[in-house]
Amino acid sequence: MTTTDGKATSPTIHPRPYSTKRDGLNFDNCDTEPVQIPGCVQAHGALLVLRLADLCIMQASDNVEAILGNPVQTILNRPVGDVIGSEGERQLRELIATQLLDRNPLYLLSLPGGRGQAGDAGIIDVTVHVINNVAILECESTGRSAAVSLDYYALVKKTVARLQTADSLLQFCGHVAEEIREITGMHRVMVYKFHQDGHGEIFAESKRADLAPWLGMHFPAEDFPKPARDMFSKIWLRPIPDSYGALAEMVPLHYPDTDEPVDMTYCSLRGVSIMYTEYLQNMLVSGSAVMAIRREDQLWGLITCHHYGEPKHLPYQVRAACELLAQVVSLQHNAAEDKEHLAYRLKLDSVHQQLLMMAARGGGVAGLAISAQSLLNGIEAGGAALYHDDQWCCVGATPDVVQLSQLGEWLNEVKFATTTAPVYATDSLAADYTPAAAFANVASGLLAIPLSRHGRALVLWFRPEFIQTVNWAGNPHDKAMVPGPNGLRLTPRSSFALFVESVRQRCLPWTPVECAAVAKLQQQLVELVIENVEQRLTLNAELANSNAELDAFTYVASHDLKEPLRGIHQYAFQLAENAMLPDHKDRSKLDRMIRLTVRMDSLLESLLHFARIGKTVLTLDNVNLNEIITEAVEIADSPKDALVELVLPRLLPTIRCNRGWCREIFTRLISNALIFTDAVPKRVEIGMIEAGELHSRPCCPPGSRHHTIYYVSDNGIGIPSSYFSHIFKLFKRLHGRDEYGGGNGTGLTVVRKLVERHGGKIWLDSVTGGGTTFYFTLPLGDASESASVRS
């Protein structure tokens, strides 16, 4: 805990420099304990803090006389040579000048035992490191009276060679436990693996024959609080030779030059949390050493060593060997797991390459939907789902579409929007996303990757619930509070007896191999999507340029052709009026020429109108669609004396659109509905389907489901499905020139152009003899629609 000016304090109501020895019983939450600045050291060694500029002693632990024979007050502000001798000071200066000591403790020298009041302290090993512009000397009693004779290099070399023979991660960790126990001489050595939720499991164990086995036991996350985990992301080894040992306080508690506590993160002598020593004592552990196992800078687990009945001092050489092995284990245990899962990883790579080929052939993510079953050919899962173009494509056992949509929104808004991680993996989805409890039977676990920045594409794999029986070392829910100096304080569990618990809403965990495989797949698919987008942008730019040139050509050609055509029509008409043509055939030819010029003029006028739509700037106004419908009905072509039934299921909204163009869209569609209908009465229905409305949307193209859809439906002659792709082509007619009122085949082409200028799409659904419905969207008007008032 700290004060507002950053100084460490006890958690009491009276701020003062913090000391574990005095203030370590005041915590009700282990995560708040400042373990890196305990203000104390383990009493089997003495700590000296030196000013780096002149190597004068600015702080010392209050047991320095017992360890080194110098009263603490006599060495403060004195050169370090007064304690370690002039030769020792020379060696220290040389080491500082030639070695990298920043946060890196190195062996300096050994001092003979019997220097202090504890005459049986044995040889004293001295190490040094630099942090925050101070040098820290650790003078640690080893409990030995002679130099270490074992060849620890040979032991390490033998251990590394044995680790390389492991065929699985479990076998590898078993070798680790056995080799570390041989090197340290500890009574029990365990490889402790952290699970995703923070709790730990004894994954491998080597022990003295008479000790009860702990292999497979689980320990709650609270047994290893966050400050300790953070510490092991920086250090490799934490020795505690005597869990019953005293603490020695620093004098003064703060470094005089800065009035700040000394950072003991990298000190082997760093004072131990009273909560932790009580925890060890409750397990009857007298000596302990813990080593970190990291994977890509993340704490994967620990190598935990326990000794019983007496303190267990590890000489510097032993600790150095253990630190080296911890680093080797961290590097090799990933390779051991890869070796174990090699066949599975090769299978995943093969399947994912096939998925990439499908995506490439299909033009991106849409290609995956062609054979969604392939999503389950690789990852071992119960079901999978692909979200693309507002649609879910599912295979195997998955939540329903509504549940998938809500889950997808949560992933995009909570998980992928706040992190750059390419993969979200959990074996307990309900713990993160409460609604998942409703479908835990099919999706207790989730592995998910996004394929776009805005959540337009997701791939999800699901695993069903796997009810597990967990053997806990004691009741994980037992958090005992006892009276302390300043009220109730937290105390560690005193019972480690077997506690069996049945765990639900969990699946078999996703393996690192699976997470790495889908992360690689995600990266490759995103690159493919980006490449396709870039190609599409290039093609769209080229197409836009071609369309502009075509519009210009159409406009000029049709405009320039109209003048000579008018001349031909005029001369033909005058000739027909004035000339005396007794031959009936000649007269018929002249009449046909007049009709053809009229038809040609109509075609050119349609071309000009079509070209103007492409060249005219789109202007938008607030338009009441009900008024537009009234105007369109009045303008629409209708056979004389026809009985017409016009149906509007509900009033239409006021939206932003181009009034004239929107009126023309409805006029042409209503005209078509009336012209191509033989039924009596002629029935025309005009309506809409709102974006969130539960309603069928036949033949709806991708991307149009989340827009309001307008439609014009009739009970007419219908259109064969084989003509659906041709109906909007320019000058395309499905009937004879003089059937159903004639026409030049440009009406629906113009309608499509007008709809597209509004950012929309148009399509149809029809049955021969059963009527036709034309659907279209006007996305530029959607934004104002939600705020409009129905008229």
GROMACS .gro file of N, CA, C and O in nm, residues 6 59 171 189 208 217 225 254 261 301 363 457 568 610 691 712:
model
   64
    6GLY      N    1   0.336   0.832  -0.293
    6GLY     CA    2   0.405   0.715  -0.344
    6GLY      C    3   0.484   0.638  -0.241
    6GLY      O    4   0.543   0.535  -0.271
   59GLN      N    5   2.187   0.161   0.382
   59GLN     CA    6   2.090   0.084   0.458
   59GLN      C    7   2.150  -0.053   0.488
   59GLN      O    8   2.232  -0.105   0.410
  171GLN      N    9   0.530  -3.656  -1.948
  171GLN     CA   10   0.657  -3.723  -1.923
  171GLN      C   11   0.768  -3.621  -1.900
  171GLN      O   12   0.853  -3.638  -1.813
  189VAL      N   13   0.904  -3.252  -0.483
  189VAL     CA   14   0.912  -3.154  -0.592
  189VAL      C   15   0.791  -3.175  -0.682
  189VAL      O   16   0.763  -3.287  -0.725
  208ARG      N   17   0.951  -3.813  -0.151
  208ARG     CA   18   1.002  -3.913  -0.059
  208ARG      C   19   0.896  -4.023  -0.044
  208ARG      O   20   0.776  -3.994  -0.040
  217MET      N   21  -0.393  -3.317  -0.743
  217MET     CA   22  -0.464  -3.226  -0.654
  217MET      C   23  -0.474  -3.087  -0.718
  217MET      O   24  -0.384  -3.042  -0.787
  225PRO      N   25  -0.152  -1.559  -0.484
  225PRO     CA   26  -0.212  -1.429  -0.519
  225PRO      C   27  -0.137  -1.358  -0.631
  225PRO      O   28  -0.023  -1.391  -0.665
  254HIS      N   29   1.361   0.336   0.486
  254HIS     CA   30   1.364   0.397   0.354
  254HIS      C   31   1.507   0.437   0.319
  254HIS      O   32   1.587   0.472   0.406
  261PRO      N   33   1.124   0.322  -0.025
  261PRO     CA   34   1.161   0.185   0.015
  261PRO      C   35   1.247   0.120  -0.093
  261PRO      O   36   1.234   0.151  -0.211
  301GLY      N   37   0.327  -2.206  -1.518
  301GLY     CA   38   0.320  -2.285  -1.396
  301GLY      C   39   0.443  -2.265  -1.310
  301GLY      O   40   0.521  -2.170  -1.330
  363GLY      N   41  -1.381  -1.637  -5.327
  363GLY     CA   42  -1.369  -1.491  -5.320
  363GLY      C   43  -1.366  -1.437  -5.179
  363GLY      O   44  -1.400  -1.321  -5.157
  457ALA      N   45  -1.784  -1.082  -3.989
  457ALA     CA   46  -1.752  -1.223  -4.010
  457ALA      C   47  -1.687  -1.281  -3.885
  457ALA      O   48  -1.595  -1.222  -3.828
  568ILE      N   49  -3.596   1.217  -9.066
  568ILE     CA   50  -3.650   1.104  -9.140
  568ILE      C   51  -3.800   1.090  -9.113
  568ILE      O   52  -3.881   1.069  -9.205
  610PHE      N   53  -3.186   0.694  -6.924
  610PHE     CA   54  -3.099   0.604  -6.850
  610PHE      C   55  -2.963   0.670  -6.826
  610PHE      O   56  -2.904   0.661  -6.717
  691ALA      N   57  -3.657  -0.385  -4.091
  691ALA     CA   58  -3.531  -0.458  -4.073
  691ALA      C   59  -3.541  -0.566  -3.965
  691ALA      O   60  -3.495  -0.678  -3.984
  712VAL      N   61  -4.367  -0.446  -5.436
  712VAL     CA   62  -4.488  -0.430  -5.517
  712VAL      C   63  -4.523  -0.568  -5.569
  712VAL      O   64  -4.444  -0.630  -5.643
   0.00000   0.00000   0.00000
